[in-house]
Amino acid sequence: EAQVTQNPRYLITVTGKKLTVTCSQNMNHEYMSWYRQDPGLGLRQIYYSMNVEVTDKGDVPEGYKVSRKEKRNFPLILESPSPNQTSLYFCASSLGSRGGEETQYFGPGTRLLVL
Amino acid sequence: GQSLEQPSEVTAVEGAIVQINCTYQTSGFYGLSWYQQHDGGAPTFLSYNALDGLEETGRFSSFLSRSDSYGYLLLQELQMKDSASYFCAVANQAGTALIFGKGTTLSVSS
């Protein structure tokens, strides 16, 4: 089954404790991205990757890191989480970007609470 | 930069027709996308319009007017399962990332 998976689905942590949210897709997609979703603010892009070893900042990259060492994986790293990073996070992938023409497939989401 | 405006909430009854509008401001335009998200779930793709006009997919249709920087999603024969949030989205100037509107919450009642 073609899918995007994220782990963990739910996470409660404390301020300053490094964490990684994994994202993996099995569709051989080149393009992957991370979004956060907050009430009233919609989906905001954190980082995206056009291909292996190619990443770039989205609209809200502060406090996050990413890496793309393999085509299928695109982990999101919070080096020192803070309470304002409490949010619902989605990973997404698509064949390419092409101005939005390519359908983005979203993972199930990760709910993060930073105390 | 890119910005999108859509109503925050829309309510309707089963069987009715509802239109969700989206206006956008962009520096460079490729097309307008629509995504649906049920409460607590992942967004799923509905449609993409690059050219002016109406595109129909079953009960859902999407319209684009590039000259007016405007589009809408039309949902016909509404069902309870259509209760969800609907997001319009455009690409950034480089075409490398999607910018989403804040979403419209549709509530369908019986």
XYZ file of N, CA and C in Angstrom:
675
model
N 0.849 -1.197 0.000
C 0.000 0.000 0.000
C 0.878 1.237 0.000
N 0.579 2.167 -0.931
C 1.317 3.418 -1.001
C 0.970 4.284 0.206
N 1.994 4.722 0.922
C 1.683 5.497 2.104
C 2.883 6.292 2.603
N 2.545 7.267 3.452
C 3.537 8.030 4.198
C 3.322 7.691 5.674
N 4.374 7.283 6.335
C 4.248 6.932 7.743
C 5.069 7.895 8.593
N 4.564 8.141 9.778
C 5.239 9.015 10.727
C 5.279 8.320 12.074
N 6.372 8.546 12.788
C 6.480 8.037 14.143
C 7.297 8.997 15.007
N 6.865 9.180 16.265
C 5.646 8.613 16.855
C 4.398 9.369 16.428
N 3.246 8.836 16.733
C 2.003 9.534 16.440
C 1.672 10.552 17.533
N 2.061 10.256 18.735
C 1.831 11.151 19.866
C 3.113 11.213 20.700
N 3.430 12.395 21.170
C 4.651 12.545 21.960
C 4.481 13.684 22.945
N 4.784 13.377 24.205
C 4.855 14.397 25.247
C 6.301 14.462 25.713
N 6.864 15.649 25.720
C 8.253 15.801 26.113
C 8.409 17.057 26.967
N 9.622 17.306 27.387
C 9.893 18.492 28.195
C 10.811 19.432 27.436
N 10.766 20.668 27.819
C 11.591 21.688 27.182
C 13.062 21.295 27.182
N 13.673 21.407 25.998
C 15.105 21.186 25.883
C 15.545 19.771 25.586
N 14.640 18.824 25.619
C 15.016 17.423 25.369
C 14.892 17.119 23.881
N 16.035 16.895 23.250
C 16.071 16.666 21.805
C 15.151 15.526 21.392
N 14.468 15.718 20.265
C 13.617 14.653 19.756
C 13.648 14.626 18.231
N 13.308 13.468 17.702
C 13.237 13.269 16.251
C 11.905 12.635 15.904
N 11.236 13.190 14.925
C 10.026 12.598 14.362
C 10.395 12.020 13.000
N 10.165 10.748 12.827
C 10.546 10.120 11.567
C 9.415 10.191 10.554
N 9.795 10.204 9.301
C 8.853 10.198 8.187
C 9.424 9.311 7.099
N 8.596 8.423 6.577
C 9.048 7.537 5.526
C 7.940 7.367 4.496
N 8.322 7.321 3.209
C 7.339 7.089 2.147
C 7.841 5.965 1.250
N 6.877 5.197 0.722
C 7.229 4.031 -0.099
C 6.813 4.218 -1.554
N 6.686 5.467 -1.993
C 6.219 5.748 -3.356
C 7.324 6.252 -4.273
N 8.547 6.200 -3.799
C 9.692 6.667 -4.581
C 9.563 8.143 -4.970
N 8.955 8.901 -4.082
C 8.773 10.327 -4.357
C 10.064 11.093 -4.143
N 10.281 12.091 -4.988
C 11.468 12.931 -4.829
C 11.242 14.043 -3.811
N 10.048 14.578 -3.765
C 9.745 15.755 -2.953
C 9.115 15.335 -1.625
N 9.657 15.878 -0.543
C 9.099 15.648 0.786
C 9.103 16.952 1.556
N 8.168 17.090 2.490
C 8.088 18.322 3.259
C 7.473 18.072 4.626
N 7.687 19.011 5.509
C 7.114 18.996 6.845
C 6.264 20.240 7.042
N 5.093 20.031 7.654
C 4.195 21.126 7.997
C 3.854 21.040 9.484
N 3.525 22.170 10.049
C 2.897 22.188 11.355
C 1.525 22.827 11.208
N 0.603 22.347 12.021
C -0.758 22.853 11.951
C -1.194 23.307 13.336
N -1.574 24.552 13.421
C -2.030 25.144 14.673
C -3.407 25.753 14.458
N -4.250 25.726 15.494
C -5.618 26.243 15.357
C -5.639 27.671 14.821
N -6.436 27.890 13.790
C -6.582 29.224 13.227
C -5.465 29.653 12.300
N -4.423 28.829 12.193
C -3.281 29.218 11.355
C -3.106 28.326 10.137
N -3.867 27.257 10.061
C -3.748 26.383 8.907
C -2.443 25.610 8.910
N -2.051 25.174 7.731
C -0.819 24.397 7.556
C 0.315 25.338 7.154
N 1.383 25.280 7.892
C 2.543 26.111 7.566
C 3.749 25.207 7.341
N 4.452 25.476 6.262
C 5.557 24.604 5.905
C 6.810 24.936 6.720
N 7.457 23.886 7.204
C 8.658 24.057 8.018
C 9.912 23.931 7.155
N 10.056 22.811 6.494
C 11.161 22.535 5.584
C 10.647 21.665 4.447
N 11.369 21.708 3.337
C 11.071 20.783 2.265
C 12.367 20.273 1.656
N 12.223 19.204 0.875
C 13.384 18.598 0.226
C 13.001 18.207 -1.190
N 13.800 18.676 -2.144
C 13.529 18.364 -3.547
C 14.107 17.000 -3.934
N 15.092 16.538 -3.180
C 15.706 15.241 -3.479
C 16.731 14.945 -2.391
N 17.395 13.822 -2.506
C 18.404 13.445 -1.519
C 19.447 14.548 -1.395
N 19.757 14.897 -0.155
C 20.760 15.906 0.175
C 20.392 17.320 -0.271
N 19.141 17.536 -0.680
C 18.696 18.866 -1.093
C 17.519 19.275 -0.207
N 17.758 20.207 0.705
C 16.692 20.679 1.594
C 16.678 22.196 1.606
N 15.531 22.747 1.978
C 15.413 24.207 2.033
C 14.355 24.588 3.041
N 14.449 25.820 3.530
C 13.534 26.302 4.546
C 12.166 26.631 3.963
N 11.144 26.364 4.757
C 9.804 26.811 4.438
C 9.505 28.105 5.151
N 8.262 28.277 5.570
C 7.858 29.534 6.193
C 8.245 29.652 7.662
N 8.313 28.523 8.373
C 8.559 28.567 9.819
C 9.657 27.590 10.221
N 10.903 27.782 9.772
C 11.959 26.810 10.032
C 12.663 26.937 11.385
N 12.456 28.035 12.092
C 13.210 28.284 13.325
C 12.945 27.196 14.354
N 14.025 26.650 14.889
C 13.930 25.644 15.931
C 13.865 24.218 15.408
N 13.937 24.054 14.095
C 13.843 22.729 13.476
C 15.050 22.456 12.592
N 15.353 21.179 12.441
C 16.346 20.730 11.483
C 15.781 19.536 10.736
N 16.287 19.317 9.537
C 15.894 18.141 8.758
C 17.128 17.576 8.088
N 16.990 16.367 7.591
C 18.034 15.764 6.777
C 17.374 14.856 5.750
N 18.043 14.659 4.636
C 17.522 13.769 3.597
C 18.690 12.951 3.057
N 19.013 11.910 3.785
C 20.133 11.049 3.400
C 19.685 9.908 2.485
N 18.430 9.569 2.590
C 17.867 8.533 1.720
C 16.596 9.100 1.104
N 16.229 8.606 -0.042
C 15.072 9.141 -0.744
C 13.788 8.937 0.046
N 13.656 7.820 0.736
C 12.389 7.505 1.375
C 12.203 8.169 2.739
N 13.268 8.636 3.370
C 13.175 9.139 4.740
C 13.470 10.634 4.850
N 12.705 11.292 5.715
C 12.884 12.737 5.883
C 12.564 13.082 7.340
N 13.478 12.826 8.248
C 13.220 13.082 9.671
C 13.219 14.561 10.036
N 12.389 14.891 11.000
C 12.320 16.255 11.550
C 12.942 16.226 12.938
N 13.892 17.099 13.158
C 14.641 17.119 14.406
C 14.376 18.423 15.154
N 14.030 18.272 16.427
C 13.910 19.432 17.312
C 15.046 19.327 18.323
N 16.070 20.140 18.137
C 17.268 20.038 18.966
C 16.986 20.417 20.409
N 16.199 21.454 20.612
C 15.875 21.928 21.962
C 14.426 22.417 21.959
N 13.496 21.484 22.062
C 12.081 21.852 21.943
C 11.649 22.877 22.987
N 10.723 23.728 22.561
C 10.131 24.712 23.468
C 8.615 24.597 23.385
N 7.910 25.109 24.396
C 6.446 24.979 24.406
C 5.761 25.535 23.156
N 6.350 26.542 22.511
C 5.708 27.082 21.309
C 5.829 26.150 20.101
N 6.502 25.025 20.283
C 6.547 24.012 19.238
C 5.512 22.914 19.450
N 4.702 23.080 20.472
C 3.556 22.203 20.661
C 2.629 22.392 19.477
N 2.362 21.306 18.755
C 1.606 21.428 17.514
C 1.286 20.049 16.961
N 0.564 20.041 15.858
C 0.295 18.838 15.068
C 1.190 18.923 13.836
N 2.020 17.918 13.641
C 2.984 17.920 12.555
C 2.609 16.890 11.490
N 2.720 17.326 10.246
C 2.462 16.444 9.115
C 3.671 16.396 8.199
N 3.992 15.190 7.778
C 4.965 14.981 6.715
C 4.186 14.732 5.430
N 4.715 15.154 4.317
C 4.049 14.951 3.033
C 5.075 14.630 1.962
N 4.639 13.919 0.924
C 5.534 13.633 -0.189
C 4.769 13.723 -1.499
N 5.513 13.960 -2.572
C 4.932 13.988 -3.909
C 6.023 13.656 -4.921
N 5.607 13.359 -6.142
C 6.575 13.035 -7.195
C 7.559 14.178 -7.387
N 7.026 15.397 -7.425
C 7.850 16.589 -7.555
C 7.094 17.735 -6.947
N 7.498 18.949 -7.257
C 6.757 20.091 -6.739
C 5.957 20.731 -7.859
N 6.576 21.129 -8.936
C 5.923 21.628 -10.154
C 4.766 22.566 -9.863
N 5.021 23.524 -8.996
C 4.029 24.554 -8.754
C 2.757 24.072 -8.111
N 2.803 22.962 -7.405
C 1.607 22.472 -6.734
C 0.794 21.495 -7.554
N 1.197 21.264 -8.792
C 0.424 20.374 -9.656
C 0.458 18.934 -9.152
N 1.586 18.546 -8.578
C 1.717 17.184 -8.080
C 0.952 17.035 -6.774
N 0.176 15.969 -6.677
C -0.576 15.683 -5.460
C 0.376 15.417 -4.304
N 0.123 16.096 -3.191
C 0.909 15.807 -1.997
C 0.163 14.783 -1.156
N 0.899 13.756 -0.742
C 0.348 12.703 0.101
C 0.849 12.938 1.525
N -0.093 13.045 2.445
C 0.245 13.385 3.821
C 0.283 12.147 4.709
N 1.186 12.187 5.665
C 1.210 11.176 6.701
C 0.082 11.416 7.690
N -0.081 10.522 8.667
C -1.204 10.596 9.614
C -1.073 11.684 10.661
N 0.093 12.271 10.778
C 0.289 13.344 11.741
C 0.928 12.879 13.038
N 1.634 13.796 13.674
C 2.258 13.571 14.981
C 1.852 14.711 15.902
N 1.194 14.357 16.982
C 0.791 15.371 17.970
C 1.895 15.496 19.012
N 2.450 16.682 19.094
C 3.559 16.931 20.000
C 3.150 17.932 21.068
N 3.413 17.567 22.319
C 3.195 18.470 23.447
C 4.534 18.671 24.149
N 4.958 19.924 24.232
C 6.215 20.250 24.911
C 5.873 20.979 26.206
N 6.260 20.393 27.316
C 5.943 20.971 28.626
C 7.060 21.867 29.137
N 5.166 38.050 -1.546
C 4.907 36.687 -1.097
C 3.507 36.255 -1.475
N 3.164 35.065 -1.003
C 1.851 34.506 -1.330
C 0.936 34.637 -0.117
N -0.334 34.944 -0.379
C -1.328 34.936 0.692
C -2.652 34.481 0.126
N -3.436 33.830 0.961
C -4.739 33.313 0.536
C -5.783 33.668 1.578
N -6.975 33.966 1.118
C -8.088 34.277 1.992
C -9.254 33.346 1.687
N -9.793 32.737 2.706
C -10.973 31.911 2.573
C -11.796 32.067 3.837
N -13.123 31.844 3.754
C -13.944 32.009 4.958
C -13.551 30.975 6.004
N -13.724 31.327 7.256
C -13.309 30.405 8.313
C -14.336 29.295 8.539
N -15.608 29.616 8.351
C -16.644 28.611 8.592
C -17.766 28.736 7.578
N -18.341 27.592 7.245
C -19.525 27.533 6.399
C -20.413 26.432 6.955
N -21.717 26.677 6.998
C -22.650 25.654 7.447
C -23.672 25.399 6.359
N -24.159 24.171 6.283
C -25.150 23.798 5.287
C -25.880 22.553 5.759
N -26.954 22.199 5.057
C -27.712 20.999 5.393
C -27.486 19.932 4.352
N -27.760 18.727 4.722
C -27.621 17.593 3.801
C -28.409 17.841 2.527
N -27.800 17.479 1.424
C -28.453 17.622 0.129
C -28.266 18.981 -0.524
N -27.778 19.931 0.220
C -27.617 21.284 -0.307
C -26.331 21.401 -1.135
N -26.130 22.585 -1.682
C -24.919 22.922 -2.433
C -24.198 24.036 -1.670
N -22.904 23.931 -1.561
C -22.139 24.965 -0.870
C -20.917 25.326 -1.711
N -20.563 26.592 -1.652
C -19.406 27.094 -2.384
C -18.413 27.696 -1.399
N -17.173 27.268 -1.471
C -16.117 27.790 -0.607
C -15.176 28.604 -1.479
N -15.100 29.891 -1.187
C -14.304 30.797 -2.007
C -12.871 30.920 -1.514
N -12.007 31.264 -2.429
C -10.602 31.473 -2.098
C -10.047 32.570 -2.994
N -9.530 33.613 -2.394
C -8.831 34.635 -3.162
C -7.359 34.596 -2.779
N -6.520 34.886 -3.736
C -5.091 34.751 -3.480
C -4.317 35.931 -4.036
N -3.185 36.163 -3.432
C -2.223 37.137 -3.936
C -0.900 36.406 -4.066
N -0.348 36.442 -5.241
C 0.885 35.708 -5.480
C 1.849 36.514 -6.335
N 3.119 36.251 -6.153
C 4.128 36.753 -7.077
C 4.557 35.565 -7.905
N 3.838 35.347 -8.991
C 4.038 34.139 -9.782
C 2.947 33.137 -9.447
N 2.208 32.687 -10.443
C 1.082 31.778 -10.177
C 1.200 30.561 -11.072
N 1.026 29.397 -10.459
C 1.056 28.145 -11.216
C -0.327 27.536 -11.302
N -1.013 27.478 -10.175
C -2.326 26.872 -10.115
C -2.851 26.892 -8.701
N -4.130 26.528 -8.555
C -4.796 26.535 -7.248
C -5.190 25.107 -6.891
N -4.779 24.692 -5.711
C -5.094 23.346 -5.227
C -6.112 23.422 -4.103
N -6.833 22.316 -3.933
C -7.772 22.178 -2.813
C -7.499 20.849 -2.106
N -7.508 20.923 -0.766
C -7.324 19.740 0.063
C -8.441 19.678 1.094
N -8.799 18.462 1.460
C -9.815 18.211 2.471
C -9.155 17.576 3.687
N -9.604 17.972 4.860
C -9.071 17.376 6.084
C -10.211 17.143 7.068
N -10.438 15.865 7.395
C -11.385 15.553 8.443
C -10.703 15.743 9.788
N -11.528 16.005 10.786
C -11.027 16.329 12.115
C -10.026 15.290 12.596
N -8.813 15.730 12.897
C -7.798 14.823 13.414
C -7.099 13.995 12.367
N -7.492 14.157 11.102
C -6.913 13.329 10.053
C -5.909 14.048 9.193
N -5.402 13.350 8.221
C -4.435 13.917 7.289
C -5.146 14.638 6.149
N -4.603 15.749 5.674
C -5.166 16.381 4.485
C -5.085 15.448 3.283
N -6.114 15.487 2.451
C -6.108 14.703 1.218
C -6.439 15.599 0.037
N -5.799 15.317 -1.076
C -5.926 16.129 -2.272
C -7.319 15.999 -2.885
N -7.883 17.139 -3.304
C -9.166 17.125 -3.991
C -9.033 17.523 -5.458
N -8.354 18.654 -5.716
C -8.322 19.144 -7.093
C -7.186 20.133 -7.295
N -6.879 20.346 -8.582
C -5.872 21.328 -8.959
C -6.327 21.994 -10.245
N -6.366 23.329 -10.238
C -6.732 24.092 -11.437
C -5.565 24.980 -11.847
N -5.101 24.792 -13.061
C -4.061 25.663 -13.598
C -4.640 26.652 -14.607
N -5.745 26.286 -15.225
C -6.371 27.122 -16.246
C -7.737 27.592 -15.782
N -8.207 28.689 -16.346
C -9.525 29.216 -16.009
C -10.619 28.209 -16.332
N -11.642 28.210 -15.503
C -12.789 27.380 -15.796
C -13.125 26.447 -14.660
N -14.102 25.631 -14.948
C -14.657 24.706 -13.956
C -14.220 23.287 -14.269
N -13.752 22.596 -13.251
C -13.417 21.176 -13.394
C -14.273 20.386 -12.421
N -14.878 19.331 -12.925
C -15.799 18.558 -12.109
C -15.243 17.175 -11.835
N -15.371 16.771 -10.566
C -14.988 15.414 -10.168
C -16.065 14.904 -9.243
N -17.031 14.204 -9.799
C -18.119 13.691 -8.991
C -18.950 14.821 -8.404
N -19.155 14.786 -7.096
C -19.972 15.812 -6.449
C -19.197 17.113 -6.229
N -17.891 17.041 -6.395
C -17.049 18.214 -6.157
C -16.621 18.832 -7.478
N -16.624 20.169 -7.511
C -16.118 20.906 -8.663
C -15.217 22.013 -8.157
N -14.260 22.403 -8.988
C -13.382 23.508 -8.611
C -13.282 24.471 -9.779
N -13.285 25.755 -9.440
C -13.299 26.813 -10.443
C -12.124 27.737 -10.222
N -11.596 28.257 -11.317
C -10.495 29.216 -11.231
C -10.712 30.357 -12.213
N -10.459 31.576 -11.730
C -10.386 32.756 -12.580
C -9.046 33.416 -12.312
N -8.095 33.258 -13.187
C -6.762 33.806 -12.988
C -6.789 35.329 -13.025
N -7.636 35.901 -13.849
C -7.686 37.368 -13.944
C -8.206 37.997 -12.652
N -9.041 37.272 -11.934
C -9.595 37.790 -10.671
C -8.839 37.268 -9.455
N -7.843 36.435 -9.673
C -7.104 35.802 -8.559
C -8.075 35.166 -7.583
N -8.931 34.360 -8.123
C -10.074 33.837 -7.350
C -10.402 32.427 -7.798
N -10.789 31.627 -6.847
C -11.255 30.291 -7.156
C -12.267 29.850 -6.128
N -12.959 28.792 -6.425
C -13.874 28.235 -5.425
C -13.988 26.736 -5.584
N -14.402 26.135 -4.497
C -14.715 24.709 -4.461
C -16.220 24.589 -4.279
N -16.848 23.828 -5.143
C -18.294 23.652 -5.100
C -18.607 22.218 -4.695
N -19.360 22.069 -3.645
C -19.737 20.750 -3.169
C -21.247 20.600 -3.332
N -21.641 19.588 -4.087
C -23.059 19.366 -4.348
C -23.552 18.136 -3.590
N -24.877 18.082 -3.442
C -25.521 16.936 -2.777
C -24.787 16.613 -1.473
N -24.678 17.619 -0.642
C -23.886 17.478 0.575
C -24.314 16.287 1.419
N -23.303 15.638 1.976
C -23.515 14.520 2.881
C -22.829 14.841 4.207
N -23.275 14.150 5.248
C -22.691 14.383 6.574
C -21.178 14.173 6.543
N -20.724 13.217 5.747
C -19.299 12.914 5.703
C -18.471 14.026 5.064
N -19.151 15.014 4.450
C -18.431 16.147 3.872
C -18.031 17.164 4.935
N -18.516 16.996 6.147
C -18.107 17.873 7.249
C -16.610 17.706 7.459
N -15.883 18.781 7.236
C -14.421 18.725 7.263
C -13.898 20.141 7.070
N -12.587 20.267 7.119
C -11.947 21.532 6.761
C -11.435 21.443 5.338
N -11.535 22.548 4.629
C -11.108 22.600 3.232
C -10.089 23.721 3.068
N -8.972 23.373 2.464
C -7.874 24.323 2.318
C -7.598 24.568 0.841
N -7.462 25.838 0.475
C -6.923 26.153 -0.833
C -5.425 26.395 -0.671
N -4.685 26.217 -1.755
C -3.232 26.344 -1.669
C -2.660 26.764 -3.017
N -1.600 27.541 -2.953
C -0.858 27.918 -4.161
C 0.620 27.648 -3.902
N 1.375 27.562 -4.979
C 2.811 27.354 -4.833
C 3.515 28.675 -4.577
N 4.690 28.604 -3.978
C 5.494 29.807 -3.822
C 6.053 30.237 -5.175
N 6.729 31.348 -5.189
C 7.170 31.931 -6.464
C 8.061 30.974 -7.251
N 8.893 30.224 -6.543
C 9.795 29.292 -7.216
C 9.098 27.998 -7.621
N 7.882 27.814 -7.164
C 7.155 26.590 -7.479
C 7.623 25.386 -6.698
N 8.346 25.629 -5.618
C 8.971 24.535 -4.877
C 8.229 24.155 -3.602
N 7.248 24.934 -3.210
C 6.560 24.658 -1.948
C 5.122 25.143 -2.026
N 4.234 24.494 -1.280
C 2.834 24.880 -1.243
C 2.573 25.796 -0.058
N 1.806 26.858 -0.308
C 1.345 27.756 0.739
C -0.153 27.536 0.887
N -0.580 27.218 2.100
C -1.977 26.900 2.337
C -2.715 28.088 2.939
N -4.013 28.197 2.599
C -4.880 29.110 3.312
C -5.146 28.568 4.702
N -5.844 29.352 5.516
C -6.074 28.950 6.898
C -7.200 27.940 7.034
N -7.907 27.686 5.959
C -8.909 26.638 5.980
C -10.317 27.123 6.258
N -11.279 26.408 5.687
C -12.695 26.662 5.906
C -13.311 25.418 6.522
N -13.919 25.581 7.677
C -14.572 24.453 8.327
C -16.012 24.376 7.850
N -16.346 23.272 7.214
C -17.703 23.037 6.718
C -18.431 22.110 7.675
N -19.580 22.556 8.140
C -20.420 21.734 9.009
C -21.707 21.427 8.266
N -21.976 20.143 8.080
C -23.187 19.700 7.403
C -24.115 19.089 8.443
N -25.338 19.585 8.483
C -26.308 19.076 9.452
C -27.455 18.392 8.730
N -28.151 17.568 9.459
C -29.269 16.809 8.856
C -30.571 17.591 8.964
